[in-house]
Coordinates of C-alpha atoms in Angstrom, one line a residue:
Chain A
M1 CA -13.2 8.5 -29.0
A2 CA -15.7 11.2 -29.2
T3 CA -16.2 12.3 -32.8
A4 CA -14.6 10.7 -35.8
A5 CA -15.3 7.2 -34.8
A6 CA -18.4 7.6 -32.7
Q7 CA -20.6 5.9 -35.3
Q8 CA -18.7 2.7 -34.9
T9 CA -19.8 2.2 -31.3
A10 CA -23.4 2.6 -32.3
G11 CA -23.3 -0.5 -34.4
T12 CA -22.6 -4.1 -33.4
Q13 CA -19.5 -4.7 -31.4
V14 CA -16.8 -6.6 -33.3
Y15 CA -14.0 -8.2 -31.4
G16 CA -11.6 -10.5 -33.1
G17 CA -12.7 -9.6 -36.6
Q18 CA -15.1 -12.5 -37.4
D19 CA -17.2 -10.0 -39.2
D20 CA -16.6 -9.5 -42.9
T21 CA -13.4 -7.9 -44.2
A22 CA -15.0 -4.6 -45.4
D23 CA -16.4 -3.9 -41.9
T24 CA -13.2 -4.7 -40.2
A25 CA -11.4 -2.3 -42.6
A26 CA -13.9 0.4 -41.7
Y27 CA -13.4 -0.2 -38.0
E28 CA -9.6 -0.1 -38.4
H29 CA -9.9 3.1 -40.3
A30 CA -12.0 4.7 -37.7
F31 CA -9.6 3.5 -35.0
D32 CA -6.6 4.9 -36.8
T33 CA -8.3 8.2 -37.4
A34 CA -9.2 8.5 -33.8
V35 CA -5.7 7.8 -32.7
A36 CA -4.3 10.2 -35.2
A37 CA -6.7 12.9 -34.0
D38 CA -5.5 12.3 -30.4
E39 CA -9.0 11.1 -29.4
R40 CA -9.4 8.6 -26.5
I41 CA -10.2 5.0 -27.2
E42 CA -12.8 3.8 -24.7
P43 CA -13.6 0.3 -23.5
R44 CA -16.6 -0.2 -25.8
D45 CA -14.8 1.0 -28.9
W46 CA -13.4 -1.4 -31.5
M47 CA -9.7 -1.8 -31.2
P48 CA -7.1 -4.1 -32.8
D49 CA -6.5 -7.3 -30.9
A50 CA -2.8 -6.5 -30.6
Y51 CA -3.6 -3.0 -29.2
R52 CA -5.8 -4.7 -26.6
A53 CA -3.2 -7.3 -25.8
T54 CA -0.4 -4.7 -25.4
L55 CA -2.5 -2.6 -23.1
V56 CA -3.4 -5.5 -20.9
R57 CA 0.2 -6.5 -20.6
Q58 CA 1.4 -3.0 -19.9
I59 CA -1.4 -2.0 -17.5
A60 CA -1.2 -5.3 -15.6
Q61 CA 2.5 -5.1 -15.2
H62 CA 2.1 -1.6 -14.0
A63 CA -0.4 -2.7 -11.5
H64 CA 1.9 -5.6 -10.4
S65 CA 4.7 -3.1 -9.9
E66 CA 2.6 -1.1 -7.5
I67 CA 1.8 -4.0 -5.3
I68 CA 5.2 -5.6 -5.4
G69 CA 6.6 -2.1 -4.9
M70 CA 4.9 -2.0 -1.5
Q71 CA 7.4 -4.6 -0.2
P72 CA 10.7 -2.8 -0.2
E73 CA 9.2 0.2 1.5
A74 CA 6.9 -1.6 3.9
N75 CA 10.2 -3.3 5.0
W76 CA 10.9 0.0 6.9
I77 CA 7.5 0.9 8.3
T78 CA 8.1 -0.8 11.7
R79 CA 11.6 0.8 11.9
A80 CA 10.9 4.4 10.8
P81 CA 12.9 6.7 13.0
S82 CA 10.2 9.2 13.9
L83 CA 6.4 9.1 14.1
R84 CA 6.1 11.7 11.4
R85 CA 8.2 9.7 9.0
K86 CA 6.3 6.6 9.9
A87 CA 3.0 8.2 9.1
I88 CA 4.3 9.4 5.8
L89 CA 5.6 6.0 4.9
M90 CA 2.4 4.2 5.9
A91 CA 0.4 6.7 3.8
K92 CA 2.7 6.1 0.8
V93 CA 2.4 2.3 1.0
Q94 CA -1.3 2.7 1.3
D95 CA -1.4 4.9 -1.8
E96 CA 0.5 2.2 -3.7
A97 CA -2.1 -0.4 -2.9
G98 CA -4.7 2.2 -4.1
H99 CA -2.7 2.6 -7.4
G100 CA -2.7 -1.1 -7.8
L101 CA -6.5 -1.1 -7.5
Y102 CA -7.0 1.7 -10.0
L103 CA -4.8 -0.1 -12.5
Y104 CA -6.4 -3.5 -12.1
S105 CA -9.7 -1.8 -12.7
A106 CA -8.3 -0.1 -15.8
A107 CA -7.0 -3.5 -17.0
E108 CA -10.4 -5.0 -16.3
T109 CA -12.1 -2.6 -18.8
L110 CA -10.2 -4.6 -21.5
G111 CA -11.8 -7.8 -20.5
T112 CA -9.4 -9.5 -18.1
G113 CA -10.1 -10.1 -14.4
R114 CA -7.9 -9.2 -11.5
D115 CA -7.7 -12.8 -10.4
E116 CA -6.4 -13.9 -13.7
L117 CA -3.8 -11.1 -13.7
L118 CA -2.7 -11.9 -10.2
D119 CA -2.4 -15.5 -11.1
K120 CA -0.1 -14.6 -14.0
L121 CA 2.0 -12.5 -11.6
H122 CA 2.2 -15.4 -9.1
T123 CA 3.3 -17.9 -11.8
G124 CA 5.8 -15.5 -13.3
R125 CA 4.0 -15.2 -16.6
Q126 CA 3.7 -11.4 -16.2
K127 CA 6.5 -9.2 -14.9
Y128 CA 6.7 -6.2 -12.6
S129 CA 9.3 -3.4 -12.6
S130 CA 12.9 -4.6 -12.2
I131 CA 13.6 -1.9 -9.6
F132 CA 11.7 -3.7 -6.9
N133 CA 14.1 -6.6 -6.9
Y134 CA 16.6 -4.4 -5.1
P135 CA 16.8 -4.6 -1.3
T136 CA 16.1 -1.6 1.1
L137 CA 19.1 -2.0 3.4
T138 CA 19.0 1.3 5.3
W139 CA 16.4 4.0 6.2
A140 CA 18.0 6.3 3.6
D141 CA 16.8 3.8 0.9
V142 CA 13.3 4.9 1.6
G143 CA 14.3 8.4 0.6
A144 CA 16.3 7.3 -2.4
I145 CA 13.3 5.3 -3.6
G146 CA 11.1 8.4 -3.2
W147 CA 13.4 10.7 -5.0
L148 CA 14.9 8.5 -7.7
V149 CA 12.5 5.6 -8.2
D150 CA 9.3 7.7 -7.9
G151 CA 11.1 10.4 -9.9
A152 CA 11.8 8.0 -12.8
A153 CA 8.3 6.6 -12.5
I154 CA 6.8 10.1 -12.9
T155 CA 9.0 10.9 -15.8
N156 CA 7.7 7.7 -17.4
Q157 CA 4.1 8.2 -16.4
V158 CA 3.3 11.8 -17.0
P159 CA 3.3 11.2 -20.8
L160 CA 0.9 8.3 -20.1
C161 CA -1.7 10.8 -18.9
R162 CA -2.1 11.5 -22.6
C163 CA -2.1 7.8 -23.6
S164 CA -4.6 6.9 -26.3
Y165 CA -6.5 4.5 -24.1
G166 CA -8.9 6.5 -21.9
P167 CA -9.2 4.4 -18.7
Y168 CA -5.4 4.1 -18.5
A169 CA -4.8 7.8 -19.2
R170 CA -7.4 8.8 -16.5
A171 CA -5.8 6.4 -13.9
M172 CA -2.4 7.9 -14.6
V173 CA -3.7 11.4 -13.9
R174 CA -4.7 10.4 -10.4
I175 CA -1.6 8.3 -9.8
C176 CA 0.8 11.0 -11.0
K177 CA -0.6 13.5 -8.5
E178 CA 0.1 11.2 -5.6
E179 CA 3.4 10.1 -7.0
S180 CA 4.8 13.6 -7.2
F181 CA 3.8 14.1 -3.6
H182 CA 5.8 11.0 -2.7
Q183 CA 8.7 12.1 -4.7
R184 CA 8.9 15.4 -2.9
Q185 CA 8.7 13.6 0.4
G186 CA 11.5 11.3 -0.6
Y187 CA 13.6 14.2 -1.6
E188 CA 12.9 15.9 1.7
L189 CA 13.8 12.8 3.6
L190 CA 17.2 12.7 1.9
L191 CA 17.7 16.4 2.5
A192 CA 17.1 15.9 6.2
L193 CA 19.7 13.1 6.2
S194 CA 22.2 15.0 4.1
R195 CA 22.0 18.0 6.4
G196 CA 22.1 15.8 9.5
T197 CA 25.0 14.1 11.3
P198 CA 28.0 12.7 9.3
E199 CA 26.6 9.2 9.7
Q200 CA 23.2 10.3 8.3
H201 CA 24.9 12.0 5.4
A202 CA 26.9 8.9 4.6
M203 CA 23.8 6.8 4.8
A204 CA 22.1 9.1 2.2
Q205 CA 25.1 9.0 -0.1
D206 CA 25.3 5.2 0.1
A207 CA 21.6 4.8 -0.7
V208 CA 21.9 7.1 -3.8
D209 CA 25.0 5.2 -4.9
R210 CA 23.0 1.9 -4.8
W211 CA 19.8 3.2 -6.4
W212 CA 21.1 5.5 -9.2
W213 CA 21.8 2.9 -11.8
P214 CA 18.8 0.7 -11.1
S215 CA 16.6 3.9 -11.5
L216 CA 18.1 4.6 -14.9
M217 CA 17.2 1.0 -15.9
M218 CA 13.6 1.7 -15.1
F219 CA 13.2 3.4 -18.5
G220 CA 13.8 0.0 -20.2
P221 CA 16.3 -1.2 -22.7
P222 CA 17.9 1.2 -25.2
D223 CA 15.7 2.2 -28.1
D224 CA 17.4 -0.1 -30.6
E225 CA 16.7 -3.1 -28.3
S226 CA 13.2 -2.2 -27.2
A227 CA 10.7 -4.8 -28.6
H228 CA 7.4 -3.0 -28.2
S229 CA 8.5 0.7 -28.6
A230 CA 7.8 1.4 -32.2
Q231 CA 4.3 -0.1 -32.2
S232 CA 3.4 1.5 -28.9
M233 CA 4.4 4.9 -30.1
A234 CA 2.4 4.5 -33.3
W235 CA -0.6 3.7 -31.2
K236 CA 0.1 6.6 -28.9
I237 CA 0.3 4.4 -25.9
K238 CA 3.8 5.6 -25.5
R239 CA 4.7 9.2 -26.3
H240 CA 8.5 9.2 -26.0
S241 CA 11.2 6.7 -26.4
N242 CA 13.0 5.0 -23.5
D243 CA 16.2 6.8 -24.2
E244 CA 14.5 10.2 -24.5
L245 CA 12.8 9.8 -21.1
R246 CA 16.0 8.5 -19.5
Q247 CA 17.9 11.5 -20.8
R248 CA 15.2 13.8 -19.5
F249 CA 15.4 12.1 -16.0
V250 CA 19.2 12.5 -15.8
D251 CA 19.0 16.2 -16.7
I252 CA 16.4 16.7 -13.9
C253 CA 18.4 14.8 -11.3
V254 CA 21.8 16.3 -11.7
P255 CA 20.9 19.8 -10.2
Q256 CA 18.7 18.1 -7.6
A257 CA 21.7 16.0 -6.5
E258 CA 23.7 19.1 -6.2
S259 CA 21.2 20.9 -4.0
L260 CA 21.0 17.7 -1.9
D261 CA 24.8 17.9 -1.5
L262 CA 25.1 14.3 -2.7
T263 CA 27.0 12.9 -5.7
L264 CA 25.8 10.6 -8.4
P265 CA 28.0 7.5 -8.9
D266 CA 29.0 8.1 -12.5
P267 CA 32.5 9.4 -13.4
D268 CA 31.3 10.0 -17.0
L269 CA 28.5 12.3 -16.0
R270 CA 29.0 15.8 -17.3
W271 CA 27.2 18.6 -19.1
N272 CA 27.5 18.5 -22.8
E273 CA 27.3 22.1 -24.0
E274 CA 26.7 21.1 -27.6
R275 CA 23.8 18.9 -26.9
G276 CA 22.5 21.0 -24.1
Q277 CA 22.1 17.8 -22.1
H278 CA 24.2 15.6 -19.8
D279 CA 26.4 12.9 -21.1
F280 CA 26.4 9.9 -18.8
G281 CA 28.1 6.5 -18.5
R282 CA 27.1 3.2 -19.9
I283 CA 24.4 1.2 -18.1
D284 CA 25.2 -2.4 -17.2
W285 CA 22.7 -4.1 -19.4
T286 CA 23.9 -7.5 -18.3
E287 CA 22.7 -6.7 -14.8
F288 CA 19.4 -5.4 -16.2
W289 CA 18.6 -8.5 -18.2
A290 CA 19.7 -10.7 -15.3
V291 CA 17.3 -8.9 -12.9
L292 CA 14.5 -9.0 -15.5
K293 CA 14.9 -12.7 -16.0
G294 CA 14.5 -13.4 -12.2
N295 CA 18.1 -13.3 -11.0
G296 CA 18.2 -10.0 -9.2
P297 CA 18.9 -9.8 -5.4
C298 CA 15.2 -10.0 -4.3
N299 CA 13.2 -11.6 -7.1
E300 CA 12.6 -14.8 -5.3
Q301 CA 11.8 -13.1 -2.0
R302 CA 9.4 -10.6 -3.5
I303 CA 7.3 -13.2 -5.4
T304 CA 7.4 -15.6 -2.5
Q305 CA 6.0 -13.0 -0.1
R306 CA 3.3 -12.0 -2.6
R307 CA 2.3 -15.7 -3.2
Q308 CA 2.3 -16.3 0.5
A309 CA 0.1 -13.3 1.3
H310 CA -2.3 -14.5 -1.4
D311 CA -2.3 -18.2 -0.3
E312 CA -2.6 -17.4 3.4
G313 CA -5.4 -15.0 2.6
A314 CA -7.4 -17.6 0.7
W315 CA -9.5 -18.7 3.6
V316 CA -10.4 -15.0 4.2
R317 CA -11.5 -14.5 0.6
E318 CA -13.4 -17.8 0.7
A319 CA -15.2 -16.7 3.9
A320 CA -16.1 -13.4 2.4
A321 CA -17.5 -15.1 -0.7
A322 CA -19.5 -17.6 1.3
Y323 CA -20.9 -14.9 3.5
A324 CA -21.9 -12.8 0.5
T325 CA -23.7 -15.8 -1.0
K326 CA -25.6 -16.6 2.2
H327 CA -26.6 -13.0 2.7
A328 CA -27.2 -12.0 -0.9
A329 CA -30.4 -10.0 -1.3
P330 CA -32.8 -12.2 -3.1
A331 CA -32.8 -11.6 -6.8
P332 CA -35.4 -9.2 -7.9
R333 CA -38.4 -11.2 -8.9
T334 CA -39.2 -11.2 -12.6
H335 CA -42.7 -11.4 -13.9
E336 CA -42.5 -15.2 -14.4
T337 CA -41.0 -16.1 -11.0
G338 CA -43.4 -13.8 -9.3
A339 CA -46.2 -15.6 -11.0
A340 CA -44.8 -19.0 -10.1
H341 CA -44.6 -18.0 -6.4
A342 CA -48.0 -16.6 -6.4
Chain B
M1 CA 0.6 3.9 18.8
V2 CA 1.2 0.3 19.6
L3 CA -1.8 -1.0 17.8
S4 CA -0.9 1.2 14.8
H5 CA 2.5 -0.4 14.8
R6 CA 1.0 -3.9 14.8
L7 CA -1.3 -3.0 11.9
G8 CA 1.7 -1.5 10.1
E9 CA 3.2 -5.0 10.1
W10 CA 0.4 -6.1 7.8
A11 CA 1.6 -3.9 4.9
G12 CA 2.3 -6.1 1.9
H13 CA 0.8 -9.2 3.6
A14 CA -2.9 -8.6 3.6
P15 CA -5.3 -11.3 2.2
V16 CA -6.7 -8.9 -0.4
L17 CA -5.7 -5.5 -1.9
E18 CA -8.6 -3.7 -0.4
E19 CA -7.5 -4.8 3.0
E20 CA -4.0 -3.4 2.4
V21 CA -5.7 -0.1 2.0
A22 CA -8.1 -0.5 5.0
L23 CA -5.5 -1.8 7.5
A24 CA -3.1 1.0 6.6
N25 CA -5.8 3.5 6.8
I26 CA -6.8 2.4 10.3
A27 CA -3.1 2.3 11.3
L28 CA -2.7 5.9 10.1
D29 CA -5.7 7.1 12.0
L30 CA -4.5 5.5 15.2
L31 CA -1.0 6.9 14.7
G32 CA -2.5 10.4 14.2
Q33 CA -4.4 10.0 17.4
A34 CA -1.3 8.8 19.3
R35 CA 0.7 11.7 18.1
V36 CA -1.8 14.2 19.4
L37 CA -2.0 12.3 22.8
L38 CA 1.8 12.0 23.1
S39 CA 2.3 15.7 22.2
L40 CA -0.1 16.6 25.1
A41 CA 2.3 14.8 27.4
G42 CA 5.7 15.9 25.9
D43 CA 7.8 15.2 22.8
E44 CA 6.2 12.5 20.7
D45 CA 9.4 11.0 19.5
E46 CA 11.1 11.0 22.9
L47 CA 8.1 9.3 24.4
A48 CA 7.8 6.8 21.5
Y49 CA 11.4 5.9 21.0
L50 CA 13.3 6.5 24.2
R51 CA 11.0 4.9 26.8
E52 CA 11.8 1.4 27.8
E53 CA 9.2 -1.4 28.0
R54 CA 8.4 -0.9 31.7
A55 CA 7.5 2.7 31.1
F56 CA 4.9 2.1 28.4
R57 CA 1.3 2.3 29.6
N58 CA -0.6 0.7 26.7
L59 CA -3.2 -2.0 27.2
Q60 CA -1.9 -5.5 26.8
L61 CA -4.6 -6.1 24.2
V62 CA -3.1 -3.8 21.6
E63 CA 0.4 -5.3 21.9
Q64 CA -0.8 -8.8 21.1
P65 CA 0.9 -10.1 17.9
N66 CA -1.2 -10.0 14.7
G67 CA -1.6 -13.8 14.4
D68 CA -3.8 -14.7 11.6
F69 CA -6.4 -12.3 10.0
A70 CA -9.0 -13.5 12.5
H71 CA -6.8 -12.5 15.5
T72 CA -6.2 -9.1 14.0
I73 CA -9.9 -8.6 13.4
V74 CA -11.0 -9.7 16.8
R75 CA -8.4 -7.5 18.5
Q76 CA -9.7 -4.7 16.4
L77 CA -13.3 -5.5 17.3
Y78 CA -12.6 -5.6 21.0
F79 CA -10.5 -2.4 20.9
S80 CA -12.4 -0.2 18.5
T81 CA -15.7 -0.9 20.1
Y82 CA -14.2 0.2 23.4
Q83 CA -12.5 3.2 21.8
H84 CA -15.7 4.3 20.1
L85 CA -17.8 4.1 23.2
L86 CA -15.1 5.8 25.2
Y87 CA -14.5 8.7 22.7
A88 CA -18.1 9.3 22.2
R89 CA -18.4 9.9 26.0
L90 CA -15.2 12.0 26.2
A91 CA -16.2 14.1 23.3
T92 CA -19.3 15.4 25.1
A93 CA -17.5 15.7 28.5
E94 CA -15.4 18.5 29.8
G95 CA -11.7 18.0 29.9
P96 CA -8.4 18.0 28.0
F97 CA -9.4 15.0 25.8
A98 CA -12.6 16.3 24.5
P99 CA -11.2 18.0 21.3
L100 CA -9.2 14.9 20.4
A101 CA -12.1 12.6 21.1
A102 CA -14.4 14.7 19.0
K103 CA -12.2 14.2 16.0
A104 CA -11.2 10.6 16.7
V105 CA -14.7 9.4 17.3
K106 CA -15.4 9.7 13.6
E107 CA -12.4 7.7 12.6
V108 CA -13.0 5.1 15.2
A109 CA -16.6 4.7 14.1
Y110 CA -15.2 3.5 10.7
H111 CA -12.7 1.2 12.4
R112 CA -15.5 -0.4 14.5
D113 CA -17.7 -0.8 11.4
H114 CA -14.8 -2.4 9.5
A115 CA -14.1 -4.9 12.4
E116 CA -17.8 -5.7 12.8
Q117 CA -18.3 -6.4 9.1
W118 CA -15.3 -8.7 9.0
T119 CA -16.5 -10.4 12.2
L120 CA -19.7 -11.2 10.5
R121 CA -18.1 -12.4 7.3
L122 CA -15.6 -14.6 9.0
G123 CA -17.8 -15.8 11.8
D124 CA -20.6 -16.6 9.4
G125 CA -18.5 -17.5 6.4
T126 CA -17.0 -21.0 6.0
D127 CA -16.3 -23.7 8.7
V128 CA -12.6 -22.8 8.6
S129 CA -13.2 -19.1 9.1
H130 CA -15.7 -19.7 11.8
E131 CA -13.3 -22.0 13.7
R132 CA -10.5 -19.4 13.4
M133 CA -12.7 -16.7 14.7
E134 CA -13.8 -18.8 17.7
R135 CA -10.1 -19.4 18.6
A136 CA -9.2 -15.8 18.2
G137 CA -12.2 -14.6 20.2
E138 CA -11.2 -16.9 23.0
A139 CA -7.5 -16.2 23.0
L140 CA -7.9 -12.4 23.2
W141 CA -10.9 -12.4 25.6
R142 CA -8.6 -12.4 28.7
F143 CA -7.1 -9.1 27.7
T144 CA -10.4 -7.2 27.5
G145 CA -11.0 -6.7 31.3
E146 CA -8.1 -4.3 31.5
M147 CA -9.9 -1.7 29.3
F148 CA -12.3 -1.0 32.2
R149 CA -9.9 -0.6 35.0
P150 CA -9.9 3.0 36.3
V151 CA -7.2 5.2 34.8
E152 CA -5.7 8.1 36.7
G153 CA -6.8 11.4 35.2
L154 CA -9.5 9.9 33.1
D155 CA -12.9 10.7 34.4
M156 CA -15.2 7.9 33.1
D157 CA -17.9 5.6 34.5
A158 CA -16.0 2.3 33.9
Q159 CA -18.9 0.2 34.9
E160 CA -21.3 1.8 32.5
L161 CA -18.7 1.7 29.7
E162 CA -18.1 -2.0 30.3
A163 CA -21.8 -2.8 30.2
A164 CA -22.2 -1.0 26.9
W165 CA -19.1 -2.7 25.5
L166 CA -20.3 -6.2 26.6
E167 CA -23.7 -5.6 25.1
S168 CA -22.2 -4.4 21.8
V169 CA -19.6 -7.2 21.4
T170 CA -22.1 -9.8 22.5
S171 CA -24.5 -8.7 19.9
V172 CA -21.9 -8.7 17.1
L173 CA -20.5 -12.1 18.0
S174 CA -24.0 -13.6 18.2
R175 CA -24.9 -12.2 14.8
A176 CA -21.7 -13.6 13.5
T177 CA -22.8 -17.0 14.9
L178 CA -19.9 -17.0 17.3
T179 CA -19.8 -18.0 20.9
V180 CA -19.3 -15.2 23.5
P181 CA -16.2 -16.5 25.4
E182 CA -16.9 -17.5 29.0
G183 CA -13.4 -17.3 30.4
P184 CA -12.1 -14.6 32.8
R185 CA -11.6 -11.2 31.3
S186 CA -8.4 -10.6 33.1
G187 CA -5.4 -12.8 32.5
A188 CA -3.5 -14.6 35.1
W189 CA -1.0 -12.7 37.3
T190 CA -0.6 -9.8 34.8
A191 CA -4.3 -9.0 35.1
G192 CA -4.8 -5.5 33.8
A193 CA -1.2 -4.6 34.2
G194 CA -0.3 -2.9 31.0
R195 CA -1.3 0.4 32.6
Q196 CA 1.3 -0.3 35.3
G197 CA 4.0 -1.0 32.7
L198 CA 3.8 -4.8 33.0
H199 CA 3.6 -6.2 29.5
T200 CA 3.5 -9.5 27.7
E201 CA 6.7 -11.0 26.2
S202 CA 6.3 -10.1 22.6
F203 CA 6.1 -6.4 23.4
G204 CA 9.8 -6.0 24.2
R205 CA 10.7 -7.4 20.8
M206 CA 8.3 -5.1 19.1
L207 CA 9.9 -2.1 20.8
A208 CA 13.4 -3.3 19.9
E209 CA 12.5 -3.2 16.3
M210 CA 10.6 0.0 16.5
Q211 CA 13.2 1.9 18.4
H212 CA 16.5 0.5 17.1
L213 CA 17.2 3.1 14.4
H214 CA 16.2 6.1 16.4
R215 CA 18.4 4.9 19.3
S216 CA 21.4 4.2 17.1
H217 CA 21.7 7.9 16.3
P218 CA 21.3 9.7 19.6
G219 CA 20.3 13.3 19.1
A220 CA 19.8 13.1 15.3
S221 CA 16.8 14.6 13.7
W222 CA 15.0 12.8 10.9

């Protein structure tokens, strides 16, 4: 927030509004002006409590999605069918861990620690993207995830590069660069399968059939059922509605599927001349809500593995902390302690 | 290639997010080195996916299962110390491996540093971590002798390399308050036999997993 509200950061920080009403109103006004002017809100700026809370929730869940999202793909690292593909997949999973780190750091600028957020993930109080509750059953799933899941993620995330909260927007710029690389690689993987043997082609088609609808669900519930949408758009955290982004994604995918020589599993999918967009079939929202509430195919497995990795790693983290304490450089001597030792 | 595969098994299971990144990073470096080496010998995928267990020439040390984080770190300490010393020598020597070694030595320096830092943290961390490191150090010690057996086509002074390795590992273990194992550095009847295609039991299962998809589609390209 560079200009309009710069003066507010110069004064005392006010969190939670225990200051008098006139000041709070002034802060609120400065915040609204900054958002309206498309300026970035930065960590030390005043912001409404609800804005802070929404961002913590969204960024944390985004971070959780990156680290849970490592599992379905890591499932195939040891079975990748060529060394080149294996290297690509390892690099991708490594990038996801890195994205998780960026995002936890962005969340921490809002005053919440990574440990606390991980604990919320492990105890089911915070969610991750529903897509990662689907299993990777064949090698082609790795390609379908790259093309469709990363594709949907990018469609969602590119507008977040202009999100009103600076640290989140900057994290998204870096993440989107890497994600679009992954997406191209996924597409290329599917293309190799599609142009390969009949068995490979069938494997690619089967993967697309299973991942298409879950990918469309990644954009969230329809606009009239989306709880946080209106407020998030007013705060310029979100820039487009769920349905707008979903439509954009469908329109991007249809020609790509054609050039892959693969079909999309939707009999109602067709070009609508009048709208200049594709019409597509109805999403199974019953399945969406079931997966979101924990009853998808892999919910239990994903969270169990995450908790297990965390629990089994506890002794390692404790050792690192104990070592750091033992070998900490002595605190710089202040005038007083210096005098006391002397 | 084999060690890279083992490290790849850690993905999604590491004790802390930073280690997900670090272990994958090391695995990728090693895979890159393996691809260069295999390509010098023939087709990388044919060599990786279509050889049977008895035709693999890797050290038994690198095929050892990950075990706990301490086992993984000790395996890495023993191996990357060796690799770093070896590549540093090869990089300055004449021969077909010099260009590879010159590039790889930089990567391996990082691996070695990573393993040393963790050896210090775990060895000199808590009682639990110390105990786990002692056990891992002991369990893997018997596989270290093989690294210094003469290898056909590789011109190196094995004795000098071994002395440098022992000195380095001893120094790190001591600084980590760990005991330098006293047992034999070559295991039982398979002593130093990885290079002859004699492996330990878990290796066959590792290969079965690694090769199954490639072998299920003969002649396919990926």
